[in-house]
């Protein structure tokens, strides 16, 4: 175990099940997406474990065009909860945990998003976070009147302007603009009002916002795109970055490079928290957890596993024998580069056939995933202590079983090692993450991360 630097882990619960077989396990609710009692229980269990935040992903549609009837028939992951409605409800049945919700800069309007997250931040006592996505999934654009997806670089240009408008709207009123003096009858100080008057390439927004400045100044900004454009955007705006590195050396290299990029963008590197995804099955012993993972992977329908594999590779495997090796796959130049490379490397490293690889990706395809509390704590200690990340975006292959085990057995082990705090610290999500609160004068002095939005 690597020497710890005194750094403590940041832990986020990814409220999504990437395992494509575990819904078939007996005792699991197969209709998870609309079962609010289940979401609530997951959120409250994570809060019992003092996790910093939970995160709800989003795709506004079903990638219908490339689903064959047989894949469609067997797909358990077509339906998705609407994150903004779900997050608002979860904020009302939790007290301390951060609520990070995905909202697309391609399929929303910035005025509505600024209003929504300001309101959520007020209602939750400063626990709101916005995961900014530009949306890349096939099957979304046609729901919003577009014939084809907007081009990658253009989406990020729009995202930057969207962010500038939203943060500009959050700065509509100084923190102390509302005097509400009942004696004199003066409610607001007009000198503390800043009308945005934004006229840009993508949006035209007058402002001001009809809510007071959010308790956190800005809700916490999260981002998960790691392309060159995505990283450049993250270096300017992201305070939490969800990533996918699976091995320690790659993660360490990414961590150093991303923090350097944040510094080059004029921000303090400590003001971005990098959280790779870690999918877990928790057992009493490593052997028990590994056996459970194998059982769950046996429940992955081969048709579904193969469909996911082909998507990850961006390659049609129907001409190749399932029990043969992976053929040479031409490199994609689009967004899925890293994922494609990751799968090919795994196939070579573990000498896997197409069938074995399909089963593995259907099970979430992660390298370190099943273990005892000690092994999982060792992993977290190595990565966080060795500056490969600031913590993890945790997901569980069998959340109803493994999340409570994580909370009851891994968290105390991490606390014993000084790697996880014993309770929530300050009041807001920002405070708990060690992030600075954007001041209400920084933007006007040209020191804000967004620059002038007008
Ligand atoms: C952990 C994680 C969660 C993500 N969640 C979403 C999501 O909810 N909705 C979405 O459209 N994209 C999501 N993405 C995709 C990224 O936001 C991003 O759009 C994608 O990686 C492509 O961007 P890039 O080309 O900059 O890499 C997620 C990515 C990661 C790693």
PDB file of C-alpha atoms in Angstrom, residues 36 54 56 82-94 99-101 116-117 119-121 123-124 127-128:
ATOM      1  CA  UNK A  36     -38.771   6.520  -6.599  1.00  0.00           C
ATOM      2  CA  UNK A  54     -24.781  11.715  -5.906  1.00  0.00           C
ATOM      3  CA  UNK A  56     -27.732  11.531 -12.101  1.00  0.00           C
ATOM      4  CA  UNK A  82     -35.671  12.706 -15.921  1.00  0.00           C
ATOM      5  CA  UNK A  83     -32.817  14.037 -13.759  1.00  0.00           C
ATOM      6  CA  UNK A  84     -34.123  17.482 -12.854  1.00  0.00           C
ATOM      7  CA  UNK A  85     -37.433  16.169 -11.476  1.00  0.00           C
ATOM      8  CA  UNK A  86     -35.682  13.276  -9.733  1.00  0.00           C
ATOM      9  CA  UNK A  87     -32.984  15.520  -8.246  1.00  0.00           C
ATOM     10  CA  UNK A  88     -35.475  18.024  -6.854  1.00  0.00           C
ATOM     11  CA  UNK A  89     -37.360  15.205  -5.130  1.00  0.00           C
ATOM     12  CA  UNK A  90     -34.134  13.664  -3.779  1.00  0.00           C
ATOM     13  CA  UNK A  91     -33.034  17.010  -2.367  1.00  0.00           C
ATOM     14  CA  UNK A  92     -36.207  17.065  -0.281  1.00  0.00           C
ATOM     15  CA  UNK A  93     -35.579  13.677   1.328  1.00  0.00           C
ATOM     16  CA  UNK A  94     -31.868  14.211   2.095  1.00  0.00           C
ATOM     17  CA  UNK A  99     -27.141  16.562  -5.752  1.00  0.00           C
ATOM     18  CA  UNK A 100     -25.345  16.715  -9.116  1.00  0.00           C
ATOM     19  CA  UNK A 101     -27.670  16.621 -12.107  1.00  0.00           C
ATOM     20  CA  UNK A 116     -33.612  25.676 -12.179  1.00  0.00           C
ATOM     21  CA  UNK A 117     -30.196  25.236 -10.540  1.00  0.00           C
ATOM     22  CA  UNK A 119     -33.814  27.259  -7.169  1.00  0.00           C
ATOM     23  CA  UNK A 120     -32.421  23.786  -6.413  1.00  0.00           C
ATOM     24  CA  UNK A 121     -29.433  25.356  -4.664  1.00  0.00           C
ATOM     25  CA  UNK A 123     -34.133  24.582  -1.704  1.00  0.00           C
ATOM     26  CA  UNK A 124     -31.321  22.191  -0.816  1.00  0.00           C
ATOM     27  CA  UNK A 127     -26.136  21.242  -2.351  1.00  0.00           C
ATOM     28  CA  UNK A 128     -26.710  21.615  -6.098  1.00  0.00           C
TER      29      UNK A 128
END
